[in-house]
């Protein structure tokens, strides 16, 4: 199952508005267009004559064992893609041995999702009314989330290139906000999101915090200084500030600045095992994928999600083996230039 | 309102000759084609976890307060785009809190425009007969212009790729030359335009002088040495020397050469707030936009102009906020690479 | 006879499945697309006023004289392209004064091919069951192969972009495996292929060993340390790890690392004499071509193979002469940048 | 008159075979495609506030005064483009105040051409039978040629991408070879062309010698050491070794190596005044144009040639003026990057 046919097939089964909602970027969509190309621009340098009879993709993220370094990025409103929404995503992710980062803008209750999930982390938007966010964080901790992923690149939602999105169907309900007016600034992302929010959420739940949306070494350090335990290098799927440095370009700077202090993950345009290999060779502990999971969900529910993840994991295992690399820990800087 | 649809919509309402007159570049139109691409080639590096609850685009240019760093570049013959010509442009610009640089090749008297305008600067061509230019400068000073913008990149008008322009309609009257023969070299740009012209216009009016059309550090210093108070890095909309260094490439060199001696502005291919952010991050005090204002004028007169400027200002404010930058003064070199 | 028409003409006479089998790359086919472009990106710097009345393309590879530095790369299943299969290829190669690297995945017995061939080398896959490979190596030595070319970049076969290949016609018989199940891991490439295999094959046959599929200087040295007598810089026709460094980029690194210790050959996207000249200028002793030989075979059997090789050799001689270079040994680093 | 329409208009009036003969490049036509792009890739850095009331394009080449730095490159068989052949070219070139480099493969006798020409140089191929070349050189000296331009990049003619050229019409007679068999190696370019040929032609005629076809600094010095008085950086219209370094890239290296020892000229893809300005800014004394002259000749005979040259000269004067440069001598390295 390759990238282009997957998206094309999903597009064929999704209502056009929903497809556009998932596929769109912000601004002129430069970042959206740049990401894959930026991975491809890095050339691989395979090792030879290594015994690759047993290649493993198994690793740990914040101490949690996963069968694959390909994790599921948070994305909103899975109910638009499939009636079972995030419950199906959680099921497929668990079956693939991966880890789900559940969006706070989910269609289903986090408790329902948790019941179906393997290991999972809760993505957090810090809202104007901190109480709403804190409530989600507490519920997530109670439901077994192993970490909070605090999105730090959305002080507010960027504008889309062709104005506001089409009206979403009634299924587009954000469970965490149920009963509240999404146009009320209290229930929108907080423009004064700051280091203190990271500290508070961490203290509130006792969970490790992952800062998502980092593109600079100094800003990564700033997140760690605020209490974050890990960072995700991310361009938010090309949906926030348009024209930012592509993740593969930002990644080595962040890895160098963070050193051994924390794990670094990366997302953005990762569509093949050779992309995963490049990311790990550049120092990422794991990667996250967003849209491919949505396409799999749209096409086949939990099974579709599992297939997409299994396929990427198999493609990663192949890339490892062909590069003479036997495990995520074995993926070194020498493999890429 | 995005760039492409805006131009396409304006094209649909303008006579073809007029559209081509506004849209064309000179030579092989390489510079015209390069400009936007050159801005996009610079990647943004957003800051995180800054309080962006109150982002302001307010700044000053030569001491004049403006609500936005997006100023209106001088362009000729607004009467071709709308019956009210520059009066409408001035009105829309004032309503948007911006500043108008009024072309000396305007369709309307500068006094009429001044009456409708907020803060405005008078663009000057130095003509063969200095007396004609000086008369415009004096009238501008009397009518309240706050500065003279002396165009330094037009010792003569460059040739267009497909020969001379089509015959313009009767509305294409340059008010400042009314009653004079535009083919007479005395009423054309002076090929011996020199430092002394800057000094003389400054002394004549007591107004600050801005040199427009600078693309090198040493030439910027030369303008300041001649008495200029500020410079505009500009490729003249791709309508003069074709193949010049794009403004975003020239800007850092000019900023470095000028240092704290003067304000530096920039124009050329700026179509989004992320372009404005890049320009300010590279050291520009403000930017100017030309064609988008003409498209707005053609589509909606003063309202159209205001909408285009408001849209670019809102897009700038978004870009600031998403980059963790709260004001023009806060836009630093770290934001771009 | 130029590259594009040749492939197009061959495509017209081949069954679609067979054409696709020969033409396809792996993954997203990035490497397949990159190779020719990477050669073209290197500019030639011709010498002048040299006497080029007698330009020779004659050289030696591992001591064997060849009339041309353009050798025939191993490729599988020539029986799909022509009823006479590798026997026709061997005949055409001999007539062109070149050297054949016979694939272990040939349609015909190596003894039949040897009877028709001029100088030839036997390509080896090390299989799970070493005995099968060793048997081929012994037969090859007995039949007069002058070297073994051990493929080191296939611990297993990479996946193709659109899933498994179409079912091949009955003529697609790999002679060396006749009577064995190709799905049995014992008869597939060994993922634990290692330095010891090189040493064993060398000792077993007393033949020199060429390691094929090297893209790094350190890995080239590793192959030599394992006993290899020469290396081939190769991207395996874009059919193994996708996204690797193109051969012309890897070649200088390998040449520098190997120094005078061994001969270095190169393949991948070489389609003109100016490509051959670049390769030799960068330090390759000879080049190998794969698909063009298959196209010639499909179009004209032995004659077609000879014509393709003669054409490339003539094009190489022209490139030498026009660059002021009189022989392979005269092709220096100064000729390319 | 711009480049694209000019070629398109000429194509419309020329027999297809003749158009292809003039337009074609060699090999894969990479060099043909690269040349203009390589000039465009250099950005201009205009000076400001210079008095450009009187810009001159007048200069000297080897001491001969010309009204323009745009000279006419040698090209073969003008009789194919116009019944008057090189006589018309010479007339138009003289009327434009330029200098003609007359090809040795002309359709008309050099004496006829000389009678119509202003200042002119004779292009020389050194043939297998030196006597034939020497005879042309002596006749040229007697007829008033002011220099010999010895082509050094054609030890033999490169192959065209689609095999041999179509049969040329009877008008395709090379006058200098009349009565001799063009397939006889004695009447073809000498592959043993060497430094001694430059020395001999110089001594034979007492004329200065210009070496045409240089792309390296060391090779330029080699030509001067052999007795050449000037060199032409040239890719031979993309018709000899394909894939060479583009002239704008080679030019600075040659200029640096030659220093004050000799004049350096350049050709290849020069189509606008801004290209001429770049060439002179990089140190060329003058440029040569080939195909545009042929197109002008095809379209209007002597008048067509004059118009093309006048247009390029006017475009050069404009580029000079807009860059603040008043003469060829004033075109400095600061103008380009």
PDB file of C-alpha atoms in Angstrom, chain B residues 206-321:
ATOM      1  CA  UNK B 206      12.228  70.767   4.281  1.00  0.00           C
ATOM      2  CA  UNK B 207      10.735  67.276   4.027  1.00  0.00           C
ATOM      3  CA  UNK B 208      12.615  64.072   4.708  1.00  0.00           C
ATOM      4  CA  UNK B 209      13.607  62.213   1.575  1.00  0.00           C
ATOM      5  CA  UNK B 210      13.299  58.458   1.026  1.00  0.00           C
ATOM      6  CA  UNK B 211      15.385  56.947  -1.799  1.00  0.00           C
ATOM      7  CA  UNK B 212      13.409  54.224  -3.566  1.00  0.00           C
ATOM      8  CA  UNK B 213      15.016  51.478  -5.656  1.00  0.00           C
ATOM      9  CA  UNK B 214      18.118  50.468  -3.704  1.00  0.00           C
ATOM     10  CA  UNK B 215      19.561  46.944  -4.037  1.00  0.00           C
ATOM     11  CA  UNK B 216      23.110  47.271  -2.641  1.00  0.00           C
ATOM     12  CA  UNK B 217      24.587  48.243   0.686  1.00  0.00           C
ATOM     13  CA  UNK B 218      27.093  50.657  -0.798  1.00  0.00           C
ATOM     14  CA  UNK B 219      24.438  52.353  -2.893  1.00  0.00           C
ATOM     15  CA  UNK B 220      22.200  52.736   0.143  1.00  0.00           C
ATOM     16  CA  UNK B 221      25.019  54.534   1.922  1.00  0.00           C
ATOM     17  CA  UNK B 222      25.518  56.676  -1.171  1.00  0.00           C
ATOM     18  CA  UNK B 223      21.859  57.747  -0.961  1.00  0.00           C
ATOM     19  CA  UNK B 224      22.167  58.589   2.718  1.00  0.00           C
ATOM     20  CA  UNK B 225      25.347  60.539   2.051  1.00  0.00           C
ATOM     21  CA  UNK B 226      23.380  62.516  -0.536  1.00  0.00           C
ATOM     22  CA  UNK B 227      20.891  63.482   2.151  1.00  0.00           C
ATOM     23  CA  UNK B 228      18.309  60.720   2.076  1.00  0.00           C
ATOM     24  CA  UNK B 229      16.684  59.919   5.422  1.00  0.00           C
ATOM     25  CA  UNK B 230      15.599  56.403   4.545  1.00  0.00           C
ATOM     26  CA  UNK B 231      15.778  53.912   1.694  1.00  0.00           C
ATOM     27  CA  UNK B 232      13.413  51.481   0.030  1.00  0.00           C
ATOM     28  CA  UNK B 233      14.893  48.188  -1.157  1.00  0.00           C
ATOM     29  CA  UNK B 234      12.941  47.639  -4.343  1.00  0.00           C
ATOM     30  CA  UNK B 235      13.005  45.968  -7.742  1.00  0.00           C
ATOM     31  CA  UNK B 236      10.388  48.430  -9.030  1.00  0.00           C
ATOM     32  CA  UNK B 237       7.821  45.683  -9.422  1.00  0.00           C
ATOM     33  CA  UNK B 238      10.100  43.896 -11.891  1.00  0.00           C
ATOM     34  CA  UNK B 239       9.598  46.800 -14.320  1.00  0.00           C
ATOM     35  CA  UNK B 240      13.104  48.294 -14.502  1.00  0.00           C
ATOM     36  CA  UNK B 241      16.425  46.393 -14.855  1.00  0.00           C
ATOM     37  CA  UNK B 242      15.398  42.780 -15.374  1.00  0.00           C
ATOM     38  CA  UNK B 243      17.423  40.097 -13.614  1.00  0.00           C
ATOM     39  CA  UNK B 244      18.405  42.075 -10.530  1.00  0.00           C
ATOM     40  CA  UNK B 245      18.975  40.520  -7.144  1.00  0.00           C
ATOM     41  CA  UNK B 246      15.577  39.842  -5.505  1.00  0.00           C
ATOM     42  CA  UNK B 247      14.675  42.208  -2.671  1.00  0.00           C
ATOM     43  CA  UNK B 248      14.836  39.577   0.106  1.00  0.00           C
ATOM     44  CA  UNK B 249      18.389  38.804  -0.949  1.00  0.00           C
ATOM     45  CA  UNK B 250      19.374  42.472  -1.153  1.00  0.00           C
ATOM     46  CA  UNK B 251      17.642  43.483   2.073  1.00  0.00           C
ATOM     47  CA  UNK B 252      20.087  42.039   4.634  1.00  0.00           C
ATOM     48  CA  UNK B 253      23.038  43.596   2.792  1.00  0.00           C
ATOM     49  CA  UNK B 254      21.348  47.008   2.823  1.00  0.00           C
ATOM     50  CA  UNK B 255      20.314  46.692   6.470  1.00  0.00           C
ATOM     51  CA  UNK B 256      23.860  45.776   7.456  1.00  0.00           C
ATOM     52  CA  UNK B 257      25.351  48.689   5.530  1.00  0.00           C
ATOM     53  CA  UNK B 258      22.863  51.249   6.837  1.00  0.00           C
ATOM     54  CA  UNK B 259      22.965  50.131  10.461  1.00  0.00           C
ATOM     55  CA  UNK B 260      21.221  52.571  12.779  1.00  0.00           C
ATOM     56  CA  UNK B 261      21.645  55.493  10.410  1.00  0.00           C
ATOM     57  CA  UNK B 262      18.251  55.239   8.727  1.00  0.00           C
ATOM     58  CA  UNK B 263      15.076  53.263   8.310  1.00  0.00           C
ATOM     59  CA  UNK B 264      14.977  50.652   5.559  1.00  0.00           C
ATOM     60  CA  UNK B 265      11.753  49.622   3.809  1.00  0.00           C
ATOM     61  CA  UNK B 266      11.243  46.932   1.196  1.00  0.00           C
ATOM     62  CA  UNK B 267       8.828  46.035  -1.570  1.00  0.00           C
ATOM     63  CA  UNK B 268       8.557  43.395  -4.285  1.00  0.00           C
ATOM     64  CA  UNK B 269       6.414  40.281  -4.285  1.00  0.00           C
ATOM     65  CA  UNK B 270       5.071  40.688  -0.759  1.00  0.00           C
ATOM     66  CA  UNK B 271       1.716  38.946  -0.803  1.00  0.00           C
ATOM     67  CA  UNK B 272       1.180  37.381   2.627  1.00  0.00           C
ATOM     68  CA  UNK B 273       1.698  38.156   6.262  1.00  0.00           C
ATOM     69  CA  UNK B 274       4.483  35.572   6.368  1.00  0.00           C
ATOM     70  CA  UNK B 275       6.301  37.627   3.727  1.00  0.00           C
ATOM     71  CA  UNK B 276       5.854  40.754   5.870  1.00  0.00           C
ATOM     72  CA  UNK B 277       7.199  38.883   8.883  1.00  0.00           C
ATOM     73  CA  UNK B 278      10.268  37.748   6.933  1.00  0.00           C
ATOM     74  CA  UNK B 279      10.907  41.315   5.755  1.00  0.00           C
ATOM     75  CA  UNK B 280      10.703  42.739   9.256  1.00  0.00           C
ATOM     76  CA  UNK B 281      12.786  39.901  10.670  1.00  0.00           C
ATOM     77  CA  UNK B 282      15.478  40.763   8.132  1.00  0.00           C
ATOM     78  CA  UNK B 283      15.509  44.347   9.377  1.00  0.00           C
ATOM     79  CA  UNK B 284      12.935  46.215   7.302  1.00  0.00           C
ATOM     80  CA  UNK B 285      10.962  48.849   9.218  1.00  0.00           C
ATOM     81  CA  UNK B 286       7.948  48.407   6.924  1.00  0.00           C
ATOM     82  CA  UNK B 287       6.971  46.972   3.570  1.00  0.00           C
ATOM     83  CA  UNK B 288       5.130  48.386   0.582  1.00  0.00           C
ATOM     84  CA  UNK B 289       2.674  46.645  -1.719  1.00  0.00           C
ATOM     85  CA  UNK B 290       1.742  47.778  -5.182  1.00  0.00           C
ATOM     86  CA  UNK B 291      -0.285  45.529  -7.466  1.00  0.00           C
ATOM     87  CA  UNK B 292      -2.545  44.021  -4.748  1.00  0.00           C
ATOM     88  CA  UNK B 293      -3.732  47.561  -3.969  1.00  0.00           C
ATOM     89  CA  UNK B 294      -4.510  48.141  -7.645  1.00  0.00           C
ATOM     90  CA  UNK B 295      -6.476  44.885  -7.773  1.00  0.00           C
ATOM     91  CA  UNK B 296      -8.460  45.935  -4.700  1.00  0.00           C
ATOM     92  CA  UNK B 297      -9.057  49.368  -6.217  1.00  0.00           C
ATOM     93  CA  UNK B 298     -10.307  47.836  -9.462  1.00  0.00           C
ATOM     94  CA  UNK B 299     -12.622  45.477  -7.593  1.00  0.00           C
ATOM     95  CA  UNK B 300     -14.070  47.803  -5.014  1.00  0.00           C
ATOM     96  CA  UNK B 301     -12.685  51.339  -5.054  1.00  0.00           C
ATOM     97  CA  UNK B 302     -11.814  52.667  -1.600  1.00  0.00           C
ATOM     98  CA  UNK B 303     -13.485  49.667   0.049  1.00  0.00           C
ATOM     99  CA  UNK B 304     -11.496  47.284  -2.088  1.00  0.00           C
ATOM    100  CA  UNK B 305      -8.247  48.989  -1.157  1.00  0.00           C
ATOM    101  CA  UNK B 306      -9.137  48.906   2.515  1.00  0.00           C
ATOM    102  CA  UNK B 307     -10.063  45.231   2.348  1.00  0.00           C
ATOM    103  CA  UNK B 308      -6.801  44.259   0.673  1.00  0.00           C
ATOM    104  CA  UNK B 309      -4.776  46.178   3.255  1.00  0.00           C
ATOM    105  CA  UNK B 310      -6.852  44.935   6.185  1.00  0.00           C
ATOM    106  CA  UNK B 311      -6.433  41.399   4.945  1.00  0.00           C
ATOM    107  CA  UNK B 312      -2.659  41.709   4.652  1.00  0.00           C
ATOM    108  CA  UNK B 313      -2.484  43.333   8.072  1.00  0.00           C
ATOM    109  CA  UNK B 314      -4.579  40.571   9.623  1.00  0.00           C
ATOM    110  CA  UNK B 315      -2.391  37.996   7.901  1.00  0.00           C
ATOM    111  CA  UNK B 316       0.662  39.807   9.273  1.00  0.00           C
ATOM    112  CA  UNK B 317      -0.784  39.799  12.787  1.00  0.00           C
ATOM    113  CA  UNK B 318      -1.444  36.057  12.502  1.00  0.00           C
ATOM    114  CA  UNK B 319       2.086  35.417  11.267  1.00  0.00           C
ATOM    115  CA  UNK B 320       3.469  37.467  14.162  1.00  0.00           C
ATOM    116  CA  UNK B 321       1.401  35.590  16.706  1.00  0.00           C
TER     117      UNK B 321
END
